[in-house]
CSV table of C-alpha atoms and ligand atoms in Angstrom, one decimal:
chain,number,residue,atom,x,y,z
A,1,MET,CA,152.7,68.7,64.8
A,2,SER,CA,154.6,70.8,62.2
A,3,THR,CA,153.2,70.8,58.7
A,4,ALA,CA,156.3,69.0,57.4
A,5,ALA,CA,156.0,66.3,60.1
A,6,SER,CA,152.3,65.9,59.4
A,7,LYS,CA,153.0,65.6,55.7
A,8,ILE,CA,155.5,62.8,56.4
A,9,THR,CA,153.0,61.0,58.6
A,10,ALA,CA,150.3,61.3,55.9
A,11,ALA,CA,152.8,59.9,53.4
A,12,ALA,CA,153.7,57.0,55.7
A,13,ASN,CA,150.0,56.2,56.2
A,14,ALA,CA,149.4,56.3,52.5
A,15,ALA,CA,152.2,53.8,52.0
A,16,GLN,CA,150.7,51.4,54.4
A,17,THR,CA,147.0,51.9,53.5
A,18,ILE,CA,146.0,51.1,49.9
A,19,LEU,CA,142.3,52.1,50.3
A,20,SER,CA,140.5,54.3,52.7
A,21,VAL,CA,136.8,55.0,52.7
A,22,ASN,CA,135.9,57.9,55.0
A,23,ASN,CA,132.3,58.3,56.2
A,24,ILE,CA,130.6,57.9,52.9
A,25,GLU,CA,126.9,58.4,52.3
A,26,VAL,CA,125.2,57.0,49.2
A,27,ILE,CA,121.9,57.9,47.8
A,28,TYR,CA,120.1,56.2,44.9
A,29,ASP,CA,117.6,58.1,42.7
A,30,HIS,CA,118.2,61.3,44.7
A,31,VAL,CA,116.1,60.1,47.6
A,32,ILE,CA,117.0,56.5,48.8
A,33,LEU,CA,119.6,56.8,51.5
A,34,VAL,CA,121.5,53.4,51.5
A,35,LEU,CA,124.9,54.0,53.0
A,36,LYS,CA,124.8,56.1,56.2
A,37,GLY,CA,128.4,57.0,56.9
A,38,VAL,CA,130.6,54.0,56.1
A,39,SER,CA,134.3,54.0,56.9
A,40,LEU,CA,136.8,51.3,56.2
A,41,THR,CA,140.5,50.8,55.5
A,42,VAL,CA,142.4,48.2,53.5
A,43,PRO,CA,146.1,47.9,54.4
A,44,ARG,CA,148.4,47.3,51.5
A,45,GLY,CA,148.7,43.6,50.9
A,46,GLY,CA,145.7,42.8,53.1
A,47,ILE,CA,142.5,40.8,52.6
A,48,VAL,CA,139.6,42.6,54.2
A,49,ALA,CA,136.1,41.1,54.4
A,50,LEU,CA,133.0,43.2,54.1
A,51,LEU,CA,130.2,41.1,55.7
A,52,GLY,CA,126.5,41.4,56.1
A,53,ALA,CA,123.1,40.1,55.1
A,54,ASN,CA,121.5,40.6,51.7
A,55,GLY,CA,120.6,44.2,51.3
A,56,ALA,CA,123.1,45.5,53.9
A,57,GLY,CA,124.9,47.7,51.4
A,58,LYS,CA,128.0,45.6,50.5
A,59,THR,CA,127.7,45.9,46.7
A,60,THR,CA,126.8,49.6,47.0
A,61,THR,CA,130.0,50.1,49.0
A,62,LEU,CA,132.1,48.4,46.4
A,63,LYS,CA,130.5,50.2,43.5
A,64,ALA,CA,131.0,53.5,45.3
A,65,ILE,CA,134.7,52.8,45.4
A,66,SER,CA,135.0,51.6,41.8
A,67,ASN,CA,132.8,54.5,40.6
A,68,LEU,CA,130.2,52.2,39.1
A,69,LEU,CA,127.3,53.8,41.0
A,70,ARG,CA,126.5,56.4,38.4
A,71,ALA,CA,125.3,53.7,36.1
A,72,GLU,CA,122.7,52.8,38.8
A,73,ARG,CA,121.6,56.3,39.4
A,74,GLY,CA,123.5,56.3,42.7
A,75,GLU,CA,125.7,59.0,44.1
A,76,VAL,CA,128.2,59.4,46.9
A,77,THR,CA,126.8,62.5,48.6
A,78,LYS,CA,129.2,62.7,51.6
A,79,GLY,CA,132.6,61.5,52.6
A,80,THR,CA,135.7,60.7,50.6
A,81,ILE,CA,137.4,57.7,49.1
A,82,GLU,CA,141.2,57.5,48.7
A,83,PHE,CA,143.2,54.9,46.7
A,84,GLU,CA,146.9,55.1,47.4
A,85,GLY,CA,146.5,58.4,49.1
A,86,GLU,CA,144.7,60.0,46.2
A,87,ARG,CA,141.1,61.1,46.0
A,88,VAL,CA,139.3,58.9,43.5
A,89,ASP,CA,135.6,59.5,44.2
A,90,LYS,CA,135.2,61.7,41.1
A,91,MET,CA,137.0,59.5,38.7
A,92,THR,CA,135.7,57.2,36.0
A,93,PRO,CA,135.8,53.4,36.5
A,94,ASN,CA,138.5,53.2,33.8
A,95,ASP,CA,140.7,55.8,35.5
A,96,LEU,CA,140.6,53.7,38.6
A,97,VAL,CA,141.4,50.5,36.7
A,98,ARG,CA,144.5,52.2,35.2
A,99,ARG,CA,145.6,53.2,38.7
A,100,GLY,CA,145.3,49.5,39.8
A,101,CYS,CA,141.9,49.0,41.4
A,102,ILE,CA,139.3,46.9,39.7
A,103,GLN,CA,136.0,45.3,40.7
A,104,VAL,CA,134.8,41.8,40.0
A,105,MET,CA,131.1,42.1,39.9
A,106,GLU,CA,128.6,39.9,41.7
A,107,GLY,CA,127.1,37.3,39.4
A,108,ARG,CA,130.3,36.8,37.4
A,109,HIS,CA,129.4,38.5,34.1
A,110,CYS,CA,131.5,36.6,31.6
A,111,PHE,CA,130.8,37.0,27.9
A,112,GLY,CA,129.0,33.7,27.3
A,113,HIS,CA,129.5,33.7,23.6
A,114,LEU,CA,133.3,34.3,23.9
A,115,THR,CA,135.8,31.6,24.8
A,116,ILE,CA,137.5,31.6,28.3
A,117,GLU,CA,140.7,32.9,26.7
A,118,GLU,CA,138.9,35.7,24.8
A,119,ASN,CA,137.2,36.7,28.0
A,120,LEU,CA,140.5,36.9,29.8
A,121,LEU,CA,142.0,39.0,27.0
A,122,THR,CA,139.1,41.5,27.3
A,123,GLY,CA,140.5,42.3,30.8
A,124,ALA,CA,143.6,43.8,29.2
A,125,PHE,CA,141.8,46.6,27.5
A,126,THR,CA,143.1,49.4,29.6
A,127,ARG,CA,146.8,48.4,29.0
A,128,ARG,CA,149.2,50.1,26.8
A,129,ASP,CA,152.2,47.8,27.2
A,130,GLY,CA,151.8,45.6,24.2
A,131,ASN,CA,151.0,42.0,23.2
A,132,ALA,CA,154.0,40.2,24.6
A,133,ALA,CA,153.4,41.5,28.1
A,134,ILE,CA,149.7,40.6,27.9
A,135,ARG,CA,150.5,37.1,26.7
A,136,ARG,CA,152.9,36.7,29.6
A,137,ASP,CA,150.2,37.7,32.0
A,138,LEU,CA,147.7,35.3,30.4
A,139,GLU,CA,150.2,32.5,31.2
A,140,LEU,CA,150.4,33.8,34.7
A,141,VAL,CA,146.6,33.7,35.1
A,142,TYR,CA,146.7,30.1,33.8
A,143,THR,CA,149.3,29.1,36.5
A,144,TYR,CA,146.9,30.3,39.2
A,145,PHE,CA,143.8,28.9,37.5
A,146,PRO,CA,144.8,25.6,35.8
A,147,ARG,CA,141.2,24.8,35.2
A,148,LEU,CA,140.9,27.9,32.9
A,149,LYS,CA,143.9,26.7,30.9
A,150,GLN,CA,142.1,23.4,30.3
A,151,ARG,CA,139.0,25.2,29.3
A,152,ARG,CA,140.7,28.0,27.4
A,153,SER,CA,138.9,27.4,24.1
A,154,SER,CA,135.5,26.6,25.6
A,155,MET,CA,132.7,29.1,25.3
A,156,ALA,CA,132.4,30.7,28.7
A,157,GLY,CA,128.6,30.2,28.6
A,158,TYR,CA,129.0,26.5,28.6
A,159,THR,CA,131.5,26.3,31.5
A,160,SER,CA,130.5,25.7,35.2
A,161,GLY,CA,129.6,28.4,37.7
A,162,GLY,CA,133.0,27.9,39.4
A,163,GLU,CA,134.9,28.2,36.1
A,164,GLN,CA,133.0,31.4,35.3
A,165,GLN,CA,133.9,32.9,38.7
A,166,MET,CA,137.5,32.0,38.1
A,167,CYS,CA,137.3,33.5,34.6
A,168,ALA,CA,135.9,36.8,36.1
A,169,ILE,CA,138.8,37.0,38.6
A,170,GLY,CA,141.3,36.0,35.9
A,171,ARG,CA,140.0,38.7,33.6
A,172,ALA,CA,140.4,41.3,36.4
A,173,LEU,CA,144.0,40.1,36.9
A,174,MET,CA,144.7,40.9,33.2
A,175,SER,CA,144.5,44.6,34.1
A,176,ARG,CA,147.5,44.1,36.5
A,177,PRO,CA,145.7,45.3,39.6
A,178,LYS,CA,147.1,46.2,42.9
A,179,MET,CA,143.7,45.7,44.4
A,180,ILE,CA,140.6,43.7,43.6
A,181,LEU,CA,137.1,44.5,44.9
A,182,LEU,CA,135.5,41.0,44.9
A,183,ASP,CA,131.7,40.9,45.2
A,184,GLU,CA,130.3,37.6,46.6
A,185,PRO,CA,132.5,35.1,44.8
A,186,SER,CA,130.9,32.3,46.7
A,187,MET,CA,127.4,33.0,45.5
A,188,GLY,CA,125.6,29.9,44.2
A,189,LEU,CA,128.7,27.7,44.3
A,190,ALA,CA,129.4,24.4,46.1
A,191,PRO,CA,131.5,24.7,49.2
A,192,GLN,CA,134.4,22.8,47.7
A,193,ILE,CA,134.6,25.1,44.7
A,194,VAL,CA,134.3,28.1,47.0
A,195,GLU,CA,137.2,26.8,49.0
A,196,GLU,CA,139.2,26.3,45.8
A,197,ILE,CA,138.6,29.9,44.7
A,198,PHE,CA,139.5,31.3,48.1
A,199,GLU,CA,142.7,29.4,48.1
A,200,ILE,CA,143.6,31.0,44.8
A,201,VAL,CA,142.7,34.4,46.2
A,202,LYS,CA,145.0,33.7,49.1
A,203,SER,CA,147.9,32.7,46.9
A,204,LEU,CA,147.4,35.8,44.7
A,205,ASN,CA,147.6,37.8,47.8
A,206,ASP,CA,150.7,36.0,49.1
A,207,GLN,CA,152.6,35.7,45.9
A,208,GLU,CA,151.5,38.7,43.7
A,209,GLY,CA,150.8,41.1,46.6
A,210,VAL,CA,147.3,41.8,45.4
A,211,SER,CA,145.1,43.5,48.1
A,212,PHE,CA,141.5,42.4,48.4
A,213,LEU,CA,138.2,43.9,49.6
A,214,LEU,CA,135.9,40.9,49.7
A,215,ALA,CA,132.1,41.4,50.0
A,216,GLU,CA,130.6,38.1,51.3
A,217,GLN,CA,127.4,36.8,52.9
A,218,ASN,CA,129.4,33.6,53.6
A,219,THR,CA,130.9,35.0,56.8
A,220,ASN,CA,132.5,31.8,57.9
A,221,MET,CA,134.4,31.3,54.7
A,222,ALA,CA,135.4,34.9,54.4
A,223,LEU,CA,136.7,35.2,57.9
A,224,LYS,CA,138.8,32.1,57.3
A,225,TYR,CA,140.8,33.9,54.6
A,226,ALA,CA,140.6,37.6,55.6
A,227,ASN,CA,142.9,39.4,58.0
A,228,TYR,CA,140.2,41.8,59.1
A,229,GLY,CA,136.5,42.2,58.8
A,230,TYR,CA,133.7,44.8,58.8
A,231,ILE,CA,130.1,43.9,59.4
A,232,LEU,CA,127.5,46.0,57.7
A,233,GLU,CA,123.9,46.3,58.7
A,234,THR,CA,121.4,48.6,56.9
A,235,GLY,CA,124.1,50.8,55.6
A,236,ARG,CA,126.2,51.2,58.7
A,237,VAL,CA,129.3,49.4,60.1
A,238,VAL,CA,128.0,47.8,63.3
A,239,MET,CA,131.3,45.9,64.2
A,240,ASP,CA,134.8,45.5,62.9
A,241,GLY,CA,137.9,43.8,64.1
A,242,PRO,CA,140.7,41.3,63.2
A,243,ALA,CA,139.2,38.2,61.5
A,244,GLN,CA,140.3,35.9,64.4
A,245,SER,CA,138.5,38.0,67.0
A,246,LEU,CA,135.3,38.3,64.9
A,247,ARG,CA,135.3,34.5,64.5
A,248,GLU,CA,135.4,34.1,68.3
A,249,ASN,CA,132.9,36.9,69.1
A,250,GLU,CA,129.8,35.7,70.8
A,251,ASP,CA,127.5,38.2,69.0
A,252,VAL,CA,128.9,37.0,65.7
A,253,LYS,CA,128.3,33.4,66.6
A,254,GLU,CA,124.8,34.2,67.7
A,255,PHE,CA,124.3,35.9,64.4
A,256,TYR,CA,125.3,32.7,62.6
A,257,LEU,CA,123.0,30.7,64.8
A,258,GLY,CA,120.2,33.0,63.7
A,259,ILE,CA,121.1,32.1,60.1
A,260,ALA,CA,121.3,28.4,60.9
A,261,GLU,CA,117.8,28.4,62.4
A,262,GLY,CA,116.5,30.3,59.4
A,263,ASN,CA,115.4,33.3,61.5
A,264,ARG,CA,118.3,35.7,61.1
A,265,LYS,CA,118.8,38.1,64.0
A,266,SER,CA,120.3,41.5,63.5
A,267,PHE,CA,123.3,42.6,65.6
A,268,ARG,CA,121.2,45.4,67.1
A,269,GLU,CA,118.6,42.8,68.2
A,270,VAL,CA,121.3,40.6,69.7
A,271,LYS,CA,122.8,43.5,71.5
A,272,SER,CA,119.5,44.8,73.0
A,273,TYR,CA,118.6,41.3,74.0
A,274,LYS,CA,121.8,41.1,75.9
A,275,ARG,CA,121.2,44.4,77.6
A,276,ARG,CA,117.7,43.1,78.6
A,277,LYS,CA,119.2,39.9,79.9
A,278,ARG,CA,121.7,41.9,82.0
A,279,TRP,CA,118.9,44.1,83.3
A,280,LEU,CA,116.8,41.1,84.4
A,281,ALA,CA,119.8,39.4,86.1
B,1,ADP,N1,120.0,50.8,41.9
B,1,ADP,C1,119.4,50.9,43.1
B,1,ADP,N2,118.4,51.8,43.3
B,1,ADP,C2,117.7,51.8,44.5
B,1,ADP,N3,118.0,51.1,45.5
B,1,ADP,C3,119.0,50.2,45.4
B,1,ADP,C4,119.8,50.1,44.2
B,1,ADP,N4,120.7,49.1,44.4
B,1,ADP,C5,120.6,48.7,45.6
B,1,ADP,N5,119.6,49.3,46.2
B,1,ADP,C6,119.2,49.1,47.7
B,1,ADP,O1,120.3,49.4,48.5
B,1,ADP,C7,120.3,48.5,49.6
B,1,ADP,C8,121.7,47.8,49.6
B,1,ADP,O2,121.8,47.0,48.5
B,1,ADP,P1,123.2,46.3,48.1
B,1,ADP,O3,124.3,47.3,48.2
B,1,ADP,O4,123.0,45.6,46.8
B,1,ADP,O5,123.3,45.2,49.3
B,1,ADP,P2,124.2,43.9,49.5
B,1,ADP,O6,125.2,43.8,48.4
B,1,ADP,O7,124.7,43.9,50.8
B,1,ADP,O8,123.1,42.8,49.3
B,1,ADP,C9,119.1,47.5,49.4
B,1,ADP,O9,118.1,48.0,50.2
B,1,ADP,C10,118.8,47.7,47.9
B,1,ADP,O10,117.4,47.5,47.7
B,2,MG,MG1,125.5,42.4,46.9
């Protein structure tokens, strides 16, 4: 292909792909290798699920993208990360927020001693477009999260876990993101609240065009709302595919059964077990 043609192809890909993570390796404390070559793509306007058991490397992947690893003595030692076609792996977290990519951390992290509304307003700190625009967006957040409007003057520390998760997402929205990296929004919440939150994520995706990369241990729920999924195991992607086909995949089902019985199997175990079965038959 000519250089001009390949430039056009690259530009077209960048237009359709909002985030691409290419074969990244992450090391903590100079020695602990946690991600061993992870690649993934989020199409513009997509909801992509990053699945896997506790300790698989989901949070590390999200923090590598949002440049929050350095605070944890972690480092991306190989590979590249591109947001809207631009290398972002050497930027600061704030640079990335200004470009439109923001992380909602696991465990919610609201300021307990501030009201819900004050918490939401802290999300606008990178903006330079003035108070009127910020107020308009606050009202927009309230239309998606009516519960937050009811609780706007309550101290966040005294609101429920579900309300705090909503507040954390709402605060991220106040930066006017194109993409949100959402880490385990379902953690510790009742199924009904989880469903309510995922419905709001879906409508933000539909109506505001926000793309999501969603790290979840709750595979069932995540695959219900995502278009595509990646399954991580000990720092590697062991399977990926459209959400529908992952939901119907026998290995994925077996993996869930492992969870239901309380003795979680790994994909690799499931696969080698199948090979043994075939060998015996
Ligand atoms: N700051 C850190 N220093 C050293 N090891 C870490 C650190 N954070 C996470 N890890 C290790 O990295 C692995 C992946 O963790 P994490 O990304 O939090 O997984 P997940 O979010 O999928 O539960 C785990 O083995 C964890 O112990
Ligand atoms: Mg995690």
